[in-house]
Structures are given as structure tokens and as C-alpha cells.
XYZ file of C-alpha atoms in Angstrom:
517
model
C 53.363 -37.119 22.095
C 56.148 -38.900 23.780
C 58.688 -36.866 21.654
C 57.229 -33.734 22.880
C 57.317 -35.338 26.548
C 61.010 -36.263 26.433
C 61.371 -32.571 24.904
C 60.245 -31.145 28.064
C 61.520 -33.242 30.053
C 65.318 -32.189 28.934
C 64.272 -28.145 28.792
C 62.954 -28.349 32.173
C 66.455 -30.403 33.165
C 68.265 -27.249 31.492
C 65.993 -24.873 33.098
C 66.864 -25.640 36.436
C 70.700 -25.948 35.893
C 70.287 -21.993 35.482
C 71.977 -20.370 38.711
C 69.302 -19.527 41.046
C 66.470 -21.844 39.464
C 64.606 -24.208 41.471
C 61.725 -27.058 41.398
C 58.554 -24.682 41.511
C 57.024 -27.485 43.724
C 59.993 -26.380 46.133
C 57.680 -22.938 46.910
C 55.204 -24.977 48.298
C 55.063 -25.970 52.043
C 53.222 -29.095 51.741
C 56.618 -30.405 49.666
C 58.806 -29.355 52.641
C 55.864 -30.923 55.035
C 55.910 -34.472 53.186
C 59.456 -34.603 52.788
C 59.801 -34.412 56.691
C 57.169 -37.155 57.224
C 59.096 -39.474 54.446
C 61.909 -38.902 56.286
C 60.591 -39.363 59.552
C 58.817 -42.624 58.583
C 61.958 -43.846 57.072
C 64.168 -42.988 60.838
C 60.985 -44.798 62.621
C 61.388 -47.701 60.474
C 65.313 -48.289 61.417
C 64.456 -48.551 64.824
C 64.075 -52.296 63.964
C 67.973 -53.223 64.278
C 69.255 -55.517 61.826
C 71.024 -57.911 64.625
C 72.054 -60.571 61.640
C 75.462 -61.669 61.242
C 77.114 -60.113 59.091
C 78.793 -62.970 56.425
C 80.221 -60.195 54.503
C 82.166 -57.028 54.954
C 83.028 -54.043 52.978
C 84.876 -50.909 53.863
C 84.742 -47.813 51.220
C 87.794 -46.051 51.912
C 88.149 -41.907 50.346
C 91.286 -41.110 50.888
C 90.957 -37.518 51.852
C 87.066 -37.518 51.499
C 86.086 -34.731 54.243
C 82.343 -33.473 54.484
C 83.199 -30.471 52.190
C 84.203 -33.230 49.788
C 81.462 -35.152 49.798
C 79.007 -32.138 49.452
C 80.639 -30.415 46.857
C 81.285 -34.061 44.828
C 77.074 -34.645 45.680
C 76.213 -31.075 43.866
C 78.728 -31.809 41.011
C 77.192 -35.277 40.439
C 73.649 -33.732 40.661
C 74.651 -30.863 37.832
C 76.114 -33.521 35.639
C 72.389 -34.958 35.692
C 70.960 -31.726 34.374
C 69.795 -30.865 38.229
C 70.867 -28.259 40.658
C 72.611 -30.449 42.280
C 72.431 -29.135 46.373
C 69.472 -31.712 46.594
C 70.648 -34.961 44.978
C 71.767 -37.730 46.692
C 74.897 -39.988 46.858
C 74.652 -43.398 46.952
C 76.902 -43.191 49.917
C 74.596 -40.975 51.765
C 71.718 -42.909 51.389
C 73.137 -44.983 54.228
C 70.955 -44.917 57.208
C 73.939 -44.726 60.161
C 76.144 -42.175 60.264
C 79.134 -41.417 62.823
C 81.999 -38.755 63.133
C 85.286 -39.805 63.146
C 88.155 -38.282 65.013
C 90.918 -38.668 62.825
C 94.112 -37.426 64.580
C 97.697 -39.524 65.011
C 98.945 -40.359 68.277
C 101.670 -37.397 67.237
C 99.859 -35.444 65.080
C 97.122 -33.073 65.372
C 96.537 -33.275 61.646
C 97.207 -36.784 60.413
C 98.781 -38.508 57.403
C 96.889 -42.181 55.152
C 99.044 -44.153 57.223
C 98.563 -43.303 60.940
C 94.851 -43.225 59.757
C 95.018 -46.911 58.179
C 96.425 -48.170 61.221
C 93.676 -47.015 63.411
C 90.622 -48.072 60.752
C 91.955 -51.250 59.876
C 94.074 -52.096 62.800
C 92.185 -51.383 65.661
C 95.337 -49.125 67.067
C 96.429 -45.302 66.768
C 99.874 -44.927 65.519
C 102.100 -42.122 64.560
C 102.523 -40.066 61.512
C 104.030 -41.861 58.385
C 103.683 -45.136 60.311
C 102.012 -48.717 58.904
C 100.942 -51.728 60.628
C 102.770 -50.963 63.924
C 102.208 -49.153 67.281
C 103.062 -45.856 68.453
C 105.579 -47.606 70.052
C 107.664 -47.018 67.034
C 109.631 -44.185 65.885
C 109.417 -43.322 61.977
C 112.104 -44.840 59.749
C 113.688 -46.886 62.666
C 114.023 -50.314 62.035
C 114.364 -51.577 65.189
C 112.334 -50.124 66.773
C 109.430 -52.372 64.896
C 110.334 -55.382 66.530
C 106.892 -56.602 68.680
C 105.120 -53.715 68.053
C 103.253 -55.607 64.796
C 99.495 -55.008 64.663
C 97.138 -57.038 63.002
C 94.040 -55.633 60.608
C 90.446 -56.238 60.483
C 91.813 -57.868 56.903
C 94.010 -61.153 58.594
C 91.187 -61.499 61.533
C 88.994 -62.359 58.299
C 91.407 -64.727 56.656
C 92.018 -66.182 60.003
C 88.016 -66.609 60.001
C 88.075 -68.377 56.631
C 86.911 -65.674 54.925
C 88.168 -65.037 51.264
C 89.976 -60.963 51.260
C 90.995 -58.427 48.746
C 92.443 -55.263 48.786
C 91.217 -52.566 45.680
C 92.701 -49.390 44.899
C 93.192 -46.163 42.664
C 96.344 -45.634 43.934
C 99.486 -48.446 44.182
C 99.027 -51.234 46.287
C 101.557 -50.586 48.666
C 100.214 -47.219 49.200
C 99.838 -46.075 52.942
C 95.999 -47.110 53.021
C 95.993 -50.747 51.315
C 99.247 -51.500 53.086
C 98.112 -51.121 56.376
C 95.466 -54.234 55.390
C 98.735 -56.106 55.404
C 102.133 -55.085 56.330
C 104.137 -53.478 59.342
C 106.518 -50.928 58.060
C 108.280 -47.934 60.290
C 107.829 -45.778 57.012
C 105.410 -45.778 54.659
C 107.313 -44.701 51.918
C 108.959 -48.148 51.715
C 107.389 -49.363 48.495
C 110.586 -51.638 47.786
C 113.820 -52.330 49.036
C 115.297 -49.914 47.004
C 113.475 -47.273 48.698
C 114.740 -48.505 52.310
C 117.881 -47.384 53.998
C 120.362 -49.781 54.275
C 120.254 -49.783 57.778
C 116.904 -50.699 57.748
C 117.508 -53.854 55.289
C 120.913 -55.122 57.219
C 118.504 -54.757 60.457
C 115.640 -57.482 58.447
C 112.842 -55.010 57.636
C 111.215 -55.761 54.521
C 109.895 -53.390 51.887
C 106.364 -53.174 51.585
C 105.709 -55.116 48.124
C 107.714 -57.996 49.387
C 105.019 -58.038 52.607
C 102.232 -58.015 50.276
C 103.106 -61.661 48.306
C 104.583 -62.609 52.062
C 102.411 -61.763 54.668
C 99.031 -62.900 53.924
C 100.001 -65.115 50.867
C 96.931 -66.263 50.244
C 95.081 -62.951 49.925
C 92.256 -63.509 46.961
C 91.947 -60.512 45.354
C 94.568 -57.843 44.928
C 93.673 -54.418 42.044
C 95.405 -51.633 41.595
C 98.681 -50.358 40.566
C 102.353 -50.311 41.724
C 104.056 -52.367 39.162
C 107.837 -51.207 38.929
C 108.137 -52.234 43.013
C 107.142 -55.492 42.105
C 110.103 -56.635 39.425
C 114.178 -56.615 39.091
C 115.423 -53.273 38.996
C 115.949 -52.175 34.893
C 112.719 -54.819 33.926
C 111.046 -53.131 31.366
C 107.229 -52.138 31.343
C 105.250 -54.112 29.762
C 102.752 -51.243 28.684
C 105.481 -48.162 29.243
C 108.735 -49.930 27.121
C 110.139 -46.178 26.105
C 109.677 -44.978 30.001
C 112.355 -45.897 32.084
C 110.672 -44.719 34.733
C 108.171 -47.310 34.773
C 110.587 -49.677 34.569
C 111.492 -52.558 37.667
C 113.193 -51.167 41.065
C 113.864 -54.084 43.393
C 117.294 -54.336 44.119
C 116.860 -57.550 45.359
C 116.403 -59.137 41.781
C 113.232 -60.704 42.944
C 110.064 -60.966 40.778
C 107.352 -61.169 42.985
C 104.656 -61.152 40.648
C 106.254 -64.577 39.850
C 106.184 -65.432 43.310
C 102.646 -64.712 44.275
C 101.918 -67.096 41.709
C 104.391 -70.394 43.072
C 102.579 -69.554 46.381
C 99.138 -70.437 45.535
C 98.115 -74.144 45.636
C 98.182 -76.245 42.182
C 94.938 -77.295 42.789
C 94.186 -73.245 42.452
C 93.727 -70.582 39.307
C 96.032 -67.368 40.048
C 95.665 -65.180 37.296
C 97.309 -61.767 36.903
C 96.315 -59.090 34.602
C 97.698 -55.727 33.793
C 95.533 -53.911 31.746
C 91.486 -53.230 31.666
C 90.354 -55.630 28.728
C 91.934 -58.849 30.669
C 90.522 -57.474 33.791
C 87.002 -57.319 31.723
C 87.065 -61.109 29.929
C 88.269 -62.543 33.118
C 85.320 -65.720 33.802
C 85.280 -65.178 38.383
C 83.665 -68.655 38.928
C 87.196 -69.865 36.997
C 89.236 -67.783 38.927
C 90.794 -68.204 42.465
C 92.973 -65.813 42.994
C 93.574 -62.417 40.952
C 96.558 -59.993 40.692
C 96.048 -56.984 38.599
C 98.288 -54.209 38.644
C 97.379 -51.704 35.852
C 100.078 -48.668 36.279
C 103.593 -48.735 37.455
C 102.993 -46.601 40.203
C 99.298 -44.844 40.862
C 96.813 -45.169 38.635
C 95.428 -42.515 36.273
C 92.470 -39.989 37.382
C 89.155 -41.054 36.490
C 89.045 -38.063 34.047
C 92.204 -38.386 32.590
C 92.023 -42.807 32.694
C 92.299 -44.857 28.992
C 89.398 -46.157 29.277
C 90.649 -48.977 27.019
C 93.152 -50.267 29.063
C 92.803 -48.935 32.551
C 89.652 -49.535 34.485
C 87.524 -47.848 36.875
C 87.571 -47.882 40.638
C 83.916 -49.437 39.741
C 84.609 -52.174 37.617
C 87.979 -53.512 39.726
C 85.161 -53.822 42.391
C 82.613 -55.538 40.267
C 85.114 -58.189 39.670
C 86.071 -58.679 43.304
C 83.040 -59.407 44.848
C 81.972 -62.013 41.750
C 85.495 -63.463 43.144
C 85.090 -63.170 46.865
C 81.487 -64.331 47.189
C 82.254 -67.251 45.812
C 83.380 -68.816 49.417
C 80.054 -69.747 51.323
C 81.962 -67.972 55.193
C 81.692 -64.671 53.104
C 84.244 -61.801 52.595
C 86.412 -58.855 53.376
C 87.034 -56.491 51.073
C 88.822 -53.124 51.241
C 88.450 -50.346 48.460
C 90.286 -47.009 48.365
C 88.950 -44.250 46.317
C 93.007 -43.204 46.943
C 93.168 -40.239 44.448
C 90.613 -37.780 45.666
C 93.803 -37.064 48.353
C 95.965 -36.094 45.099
C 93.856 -34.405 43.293
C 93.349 -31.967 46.726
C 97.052 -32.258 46.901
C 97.409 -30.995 43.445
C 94.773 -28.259 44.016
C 92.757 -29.536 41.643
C 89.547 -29.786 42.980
C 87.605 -31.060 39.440
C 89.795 -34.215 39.664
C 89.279 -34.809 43.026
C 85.616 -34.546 42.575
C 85.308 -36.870 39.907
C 87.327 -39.063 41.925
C 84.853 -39.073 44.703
C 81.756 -39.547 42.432
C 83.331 -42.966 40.559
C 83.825 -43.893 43.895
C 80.099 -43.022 44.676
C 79.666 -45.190 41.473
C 81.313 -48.137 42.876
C 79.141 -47.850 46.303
C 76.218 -48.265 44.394
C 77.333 -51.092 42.351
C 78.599 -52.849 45.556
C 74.991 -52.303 46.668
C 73.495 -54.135 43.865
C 75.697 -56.930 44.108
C 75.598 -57.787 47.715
C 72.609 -57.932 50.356
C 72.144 -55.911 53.207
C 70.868 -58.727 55.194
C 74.193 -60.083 55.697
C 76.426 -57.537 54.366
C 78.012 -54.635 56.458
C 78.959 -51.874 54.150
C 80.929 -49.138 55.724
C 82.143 -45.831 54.318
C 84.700 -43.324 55.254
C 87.429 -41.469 54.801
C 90.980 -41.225 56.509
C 91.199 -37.330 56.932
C 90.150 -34.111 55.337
C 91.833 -31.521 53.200
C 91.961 -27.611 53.626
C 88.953 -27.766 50.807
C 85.794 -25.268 51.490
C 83.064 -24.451 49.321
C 81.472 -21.198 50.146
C 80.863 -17.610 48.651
C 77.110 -17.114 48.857
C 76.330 -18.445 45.377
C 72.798 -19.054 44.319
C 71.245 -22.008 43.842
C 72.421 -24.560 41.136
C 75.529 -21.900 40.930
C 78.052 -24.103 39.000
C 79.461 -25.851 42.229
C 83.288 -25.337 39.915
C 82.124 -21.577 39.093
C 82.809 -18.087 40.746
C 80.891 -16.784 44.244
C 78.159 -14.966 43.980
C 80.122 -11.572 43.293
C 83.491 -10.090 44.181
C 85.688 -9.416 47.353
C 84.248 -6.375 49.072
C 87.987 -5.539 49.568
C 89.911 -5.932 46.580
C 86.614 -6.168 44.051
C 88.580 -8.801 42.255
C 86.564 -12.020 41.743
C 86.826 -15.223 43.677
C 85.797 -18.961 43.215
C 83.052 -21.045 45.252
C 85.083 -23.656 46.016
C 88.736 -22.348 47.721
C 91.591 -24.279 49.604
C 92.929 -23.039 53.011
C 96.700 -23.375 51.225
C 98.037 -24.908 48.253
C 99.286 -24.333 44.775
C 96.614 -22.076 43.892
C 97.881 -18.996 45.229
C 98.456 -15.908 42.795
C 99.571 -12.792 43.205
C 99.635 -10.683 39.763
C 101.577 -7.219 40.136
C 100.917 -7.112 44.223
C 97.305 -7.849 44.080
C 95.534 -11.255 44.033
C 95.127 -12.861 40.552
C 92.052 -11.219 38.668
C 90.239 -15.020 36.995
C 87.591 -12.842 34.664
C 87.300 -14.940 31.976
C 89.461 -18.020 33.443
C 87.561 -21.565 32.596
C 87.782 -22.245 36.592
C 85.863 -25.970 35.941
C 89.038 -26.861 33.542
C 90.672 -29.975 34.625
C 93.963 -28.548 35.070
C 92.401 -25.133 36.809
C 94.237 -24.789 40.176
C 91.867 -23.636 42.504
C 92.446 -20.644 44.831
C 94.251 -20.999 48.263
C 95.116 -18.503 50.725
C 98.814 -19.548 51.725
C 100.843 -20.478 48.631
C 102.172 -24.789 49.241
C 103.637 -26.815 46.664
C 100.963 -29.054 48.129
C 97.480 -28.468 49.744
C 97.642 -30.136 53.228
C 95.417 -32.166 55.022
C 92.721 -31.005 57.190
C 92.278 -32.230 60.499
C 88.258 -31.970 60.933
C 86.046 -34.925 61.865
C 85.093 -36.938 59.232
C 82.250 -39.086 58.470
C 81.632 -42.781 58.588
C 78.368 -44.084 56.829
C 77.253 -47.541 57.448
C 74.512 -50.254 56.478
C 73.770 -53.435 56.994
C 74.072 -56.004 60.033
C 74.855 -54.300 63.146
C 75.207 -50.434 61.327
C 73.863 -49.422 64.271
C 77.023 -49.551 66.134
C 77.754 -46.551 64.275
C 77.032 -43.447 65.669
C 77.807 -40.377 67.606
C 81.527 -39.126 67.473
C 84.501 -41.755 67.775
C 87.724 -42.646 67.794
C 89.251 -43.832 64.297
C 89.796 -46.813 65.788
C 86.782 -48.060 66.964
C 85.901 -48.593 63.082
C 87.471 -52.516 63.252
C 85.751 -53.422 65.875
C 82.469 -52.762 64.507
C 83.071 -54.883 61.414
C 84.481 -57.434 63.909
C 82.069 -57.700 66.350
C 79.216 -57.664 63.434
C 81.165 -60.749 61.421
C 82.147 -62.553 64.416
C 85.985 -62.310 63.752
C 88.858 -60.413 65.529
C 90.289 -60.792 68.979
C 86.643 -60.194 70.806
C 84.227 -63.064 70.336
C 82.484 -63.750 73.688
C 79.571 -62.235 72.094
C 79.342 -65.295 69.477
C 78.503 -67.928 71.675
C 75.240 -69.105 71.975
C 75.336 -68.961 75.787
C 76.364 -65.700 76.048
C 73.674 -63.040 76.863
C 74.528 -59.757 75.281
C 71.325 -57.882 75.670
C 68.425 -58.467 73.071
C 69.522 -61.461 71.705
C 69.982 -61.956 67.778
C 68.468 -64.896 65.943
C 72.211 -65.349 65.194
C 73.233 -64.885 68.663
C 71.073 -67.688 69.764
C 72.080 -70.237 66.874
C 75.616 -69.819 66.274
C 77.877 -72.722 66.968
């Protein structure tokens, strides 16, 4: 009997992957009818404000992650589970608070990671290409820095006592983890041989030097970005035949070397570089931990070794054992950083499956932490030119074609499109005819209207999703900037703490307002 139950289980599971197939309970109103009153039930019961303070903070970062991300990555996820998908659920959007965030640069309608990273982590709106610094500064000048230095929501937590770390997909001096830590007029200065040498003569320092420098006693650091880290010719250690991968720094430093001589003796630093010392790694033993698994970016999540790189998931997994070791709590930052390239790349099955192992590593965060006294926030810097539309049925393939061809040319088109980008195909003066093209292949190029090397950015809203103490904070439509503040005012950390004394009336008091020292 059981066999037969599992049995129908998994043919009811295909049935409703089938393109237009739904639940039948779905025909009934009194689904529809108790949904709403779950719901409703669920909105009444978060009217009772979690006012704790919040020991521990964690911002979810998708770089690139619009709406029409997260929906199409929430339908994929569901069809990978043998659903439709259009009604499954994210971990992410099971979040009870939910804001829009207004995501332009000070100079820029449409913004680039680093403007963005100033604002979320910083506090401050910055221009284009900029890290760490206010608008104050003009892009790849020097000295034009000088005073206009920012500090994140990362150093108001270290300053606090807290215990920090910085995880990402991408390198580590990429525009979004950098602005947790350094102040650079251009964003593309991943080492000093990447800097003009105006720049260096005027004492700027490359971005990879700022990370072992700046906040030298940051806990946790994952991700990739090796070659800006050694002499320039130092071989790989996992690439030995690419000489690409090998060292850059022109200043013959080894700063992997030096993060270590700048930790205490009294301390464990250990650095890793591939997944299976990542995985045997004991965190009550360890301190502090470097791992840097790819010379520059690491690989997709479809394309990954899963032998020796690891997944957004488990680099997070590992940070918070580390991190909640320290009884004043954490910070931690984690970038979901290649959903922006695979968009860039117009490859929108990549950049999906990006988006869902970070949905992965939400959840796990979940389970590992409390919501008591743990502020989990995520979001995403900007959007992309990414739409998913067409009038296809339900549980239509969310990679698949529309519902039917163009009315104009008859030729047929795919679901999910991109405003511009490498997608765009013209075959003997009319547009590309895909019958018969695999569209959900990993290297498919989906279809744009106006032919780019690389998609651009969109410059929509985005969202912000929050839980835990003081989530509430969260809502309506804001500035990118106000996203710091939050975290700080909930943790008691950053440059505004009259709220934190326990003389201080601020409304409807908190048991923690009342108590804390």
C-alpha cells in the first residue's frame, strides 16, 4: 500500500507539471476562502512587534535580484519540485516585512553594485562606480577621496564588539563586499596593479590591501579573488597551467600572509582554498577564517566542482558556527553576487539557479539562528532589464516559449525576455526563428530587444524582506540608504544610540529598552 501511495504521489507531481494543469482543489472557492483567512490570521498575528534587541544581524545581498527575478527564480524552484511552480514559496518570501527600495546613484538614474553598496551598507548615496566614499568624490580621482571616507553598518558592529564576516559568490573585493570595508574612488581597483599610477604616488590603496588593513580583525572572510591577493607571477595553487590565475600585486606583497601575522597568537587564523578544507574545518577551533576558492569570481552554481568549490550555502553554514561563537552576537554580510552575471551574460538559467542557492542559504541561515534576537534582512542592489511575460499557461516551463507566436512576424518567442543584451538575433532580416532550440540550456542566450555585449541594469524598485527584532521598521518605499539604519537602530550600534538608554522614552517601550545598560 505505501508503494502504491508514493506511486501516486509522484504521477500526480508529474501531472501537474503539465502546462496548464492545476491542484483540482484550486476550482473550489472554499480553498481561495481559507487561504485568505490563513493569511489574514497570520498579518493579525504580526501586529505584536518583536521590540527585542537584536544580538545578531544578517543582510542577504542578490546582486541584481529585481522582483522579476525573484518570481521567475520562485516558479523555477517550484517546477524543479515536480509543482507548477507560480504558487510555491521562497524561503525569502516567507518573511513577514517587506519594503521597496529606491535604488538610484546620486548620478545615475540607473545604478551600478557599488553606488548601491555604499548606500545599504554605508548609510550614504554615492556616485556610480564609487566604494566607501561620498558623492563628494569624482570616479578614479585620487584626491579627491581624502575626508570623504564613510563607514558601514559592518565597522559600527566591530566597533560594538561584535564578531563580522563578509561571504560571497563573487571575489571579495568585488563592488558589494568591498563597500563592508574599504573607500576606493573606483571600484575596479582590485590591486595595485589595477590602479593608475597617479592614484598610487597620491597614497590610495587597492582594494585587497584595504581588506587585510582596514578592519584587520574581520572574523570571517569566503569567497574568491585570489590572484589580487599574492606577488605578481605567484602561481595558483589549484590553476598551475593558467597564468591567468596567477598573482598580480605589483607591490610584491602577500597578503594572505599578512592577514595571518595580524591576528593575535593567542588566536587560530586558518585559510582554506578549496571546498573539502572549508567542509573538515572544526568552528569552535577556529577564530578567524580566510577562504578564497577561485582566483577571481567563483564558478556558477550550475557549472561549480562540487568537490572543491562550495556553495553560497555551505560558506554560510560555516560562518555563523564561527560568528555565534562571541556571546555580543554578529554581523554578517552574504552576496548571492552572480545572479548580476548571469543577467549580464543573458543567461537567465544561471542566474536563476543563482538566486535559488541563495534562497537555499536563507533558509539554512533560518535554521541556524533565532528570530528572537536575530534581524535577517534581504535585498538586492538593483534590477536587470529581465521580464517574464507572454501569456503562458499555468506551470508553462517558466525557461520555455509564450503561449504562441508574435501576431506580427508569427515567429516564436520565449517567456522570459531581456529589454537588451546578447540575445538579440536577426537571421536573413527577420528575428531568429528558436523552433526546436533547447531555450532552458545553460548556455541558451535569452532574447533581448536591443542587441548589448551586456544586458544592463534596470533601474526599478526593488524589494527588501525582513524578520526578526525590529522588521517592522521595514516598510513602505525608501531610500537605499535607510537599510543601515534599521539594522543599527535594531542592534544598538552605529552613530544613533539615544534610543539605547534606559532613560530614554522612545514610544512603547521594549523590555530591552527598559533594561539595557
Amino acid at each position: 500500500m505505501k508503494t502504491v501511495l508514493v506511486w501516486v504521489s509522484v504521477l500526480q507531481l508529474v501531472r501537474l507539471a503539465v502546462p496548464g494543469k492545476f491542484p483540482d482543489v484550486e476550482k473550489e472557492p472554499k480553498y481561495w476562502r481559507d487561504l485568505g483567512r490563513q493569511t489574514l490570521e497570520e498579518a493579525l498575528r504580526l501586529q505584536s512587534l518583536n521590540m527585542n534587541k537584536a544580538s545578531n544581524l544578517i543582510l542577504f545581498l542578490g546582486d541584481g535580484m529585481g522582483i522579476s527575478t525573484i518570481t521567475a527564480a520562485r516558479i523555477l524552484k517550484g517546477q524543479m519540485n515536480g509543482e507548477p511552480g507560480e504558487n510555491h514559496c521562497l524561503e525569502m518570501e516567507k518573511f513577514p516585512f517587506v519594503a521597496l527600495s529606491k535604488t538610484y546613484n546620486t548620478d545615475s538614474q540607473v545604478p551600478d553594485s557599488a553606488g548601491t553598496a555604499t548606500a545599504f551598507l554605508c548609510g550614504v548615496k554615492t556616485n556610480k562606480g564609487i566604494l566607501g566614499l561620498s558623492a563628494a568624490t569624482e570616479l578614479g580621482v585620487c584626491n579627491t577621496s581624502r575626508g570623504n571616507e564613510v563607514d558601514s553598518i559592518l565597522k559600527w558592529a566591530k566597533a560594538a564588539g561584535k564578531s563580522v564576516g563578509v561571504v560571497t559568490s563573487t571575489r571579495i573585493n568585488h563592488a558589494t563586499p568591498a563597500a563592508a570595508y574599504a573607500h576606493s574612488a573606483d571600484r575596479d581597483w582590485y590591486s595595485d596593479a589595477d590602479m593608475p599610477p597617479d592614484a598610487i604616488s597620491q597614497g590610495c590603496k587597492d582594494i585587497a590591501w584595504q581588506l587585510i588593513n582596514n578592519i584587520p580583525d574581520m572574523e570571517v572572510i569566503l569567497g574568491g579573488g585570489r590572484k589580487y591577493m599574492y606577488p605578481n607571477g605567484t602561481t595558483d595553487v589549484e590553476y598551475p597551467q593558467n597564468p591567468k590565475a596567477n598573482g598580480r600585486r605589483l607591490d610584491g606583497l602577500d597578503l594572505v600572509d599578512l592577514w595571518h601575522k595580524k591576528k593575535p597568537p593567542s588566536k587560530v587564523s586558518q585559510y582554506v582554498w578549496d571546498r573539502t578544507q572549508l567542509m573538515e574545518i572544526d568552528p569552535s577551533k577556529v577564530d578567524y577564517l580566510m577562504g578564497l576558492f577561485e582566483p577571481a569570481d567563483l564558478q556558477y552554481e550550475l557549472e561549480r566542482n562540487t568537490s572543491t568549490d562550495p556553495a553560497l550555502s555551505e560558506m554560510v553554514a560555516v560562518s555563523i558556527r564561527i560568528l555565534q561563537k562571541n556571546p555580543r552576537g554578529f554581523f554578517l554580510l552574504v552576496e548571492g553576487g552572480r545572479i548580476d552575471h548571469g543577467h549580464h551574460a543573458g543567461q537567465a538559467r544561471l542566474a536563476l539557479h543563482e538566486a535559488i542557492e541563495m534562497d537555499r542559504a536563507v533558509g539554512l541561515a533560518g535554521t541556524l539562528t533565532s528570530e528572537e534576537d536575530t534581524l535577517t534582512l534581504v535585498t538586492a542592489d538593483h534590477s536587470h532589464v529581465f521580464t517574464h511575460g507572454g501569456n503562458p499557461p499555468r506551470g508553462n516551463p517558466i525557461l520555455g516559449l509564450a503561449s504562441g507566436p508574435s501576431d506580427m512576424d508569427k515567429m516564436p518567442y520565449t517567456s522570459i525576455l531581456y529589454g537588451n543584451g546578447p540575445g538579440f538575433r536577426i537571421d536573413g532580416g527577420k528575428r531568429e526563428n528558436i523552433t526546436g532550440v533547447d531555450t532552458a540550456d545553460v548556455k541558451y542566450l535569452a532574447q533581448s530587444a536591443v542587441p548589448l555585449k551586456s544586458e544592463t541594469h534596470g533601474g526599478e524598485d526593488v524589494a527588501i524582506m525582513a524578520k526578526g527584532p525590529m522588521a517592522h521598521l521595514l516598510h513602505g518605499v525608501v531610500e537605499q540608504s535607510y537599510i543601515p539604519y534599521v539594522m543599527g537602530y535594531a542592534a544598538c550600534i552605529g552613530p544613533n544610540l539615544d534610543h539605547c538608554s534606559r532613560h530614554k522614552e522612545y514610544g512603547r517601550l521594549s523590555p530591552w529598552l527598559k533594561t539595557s545598560p
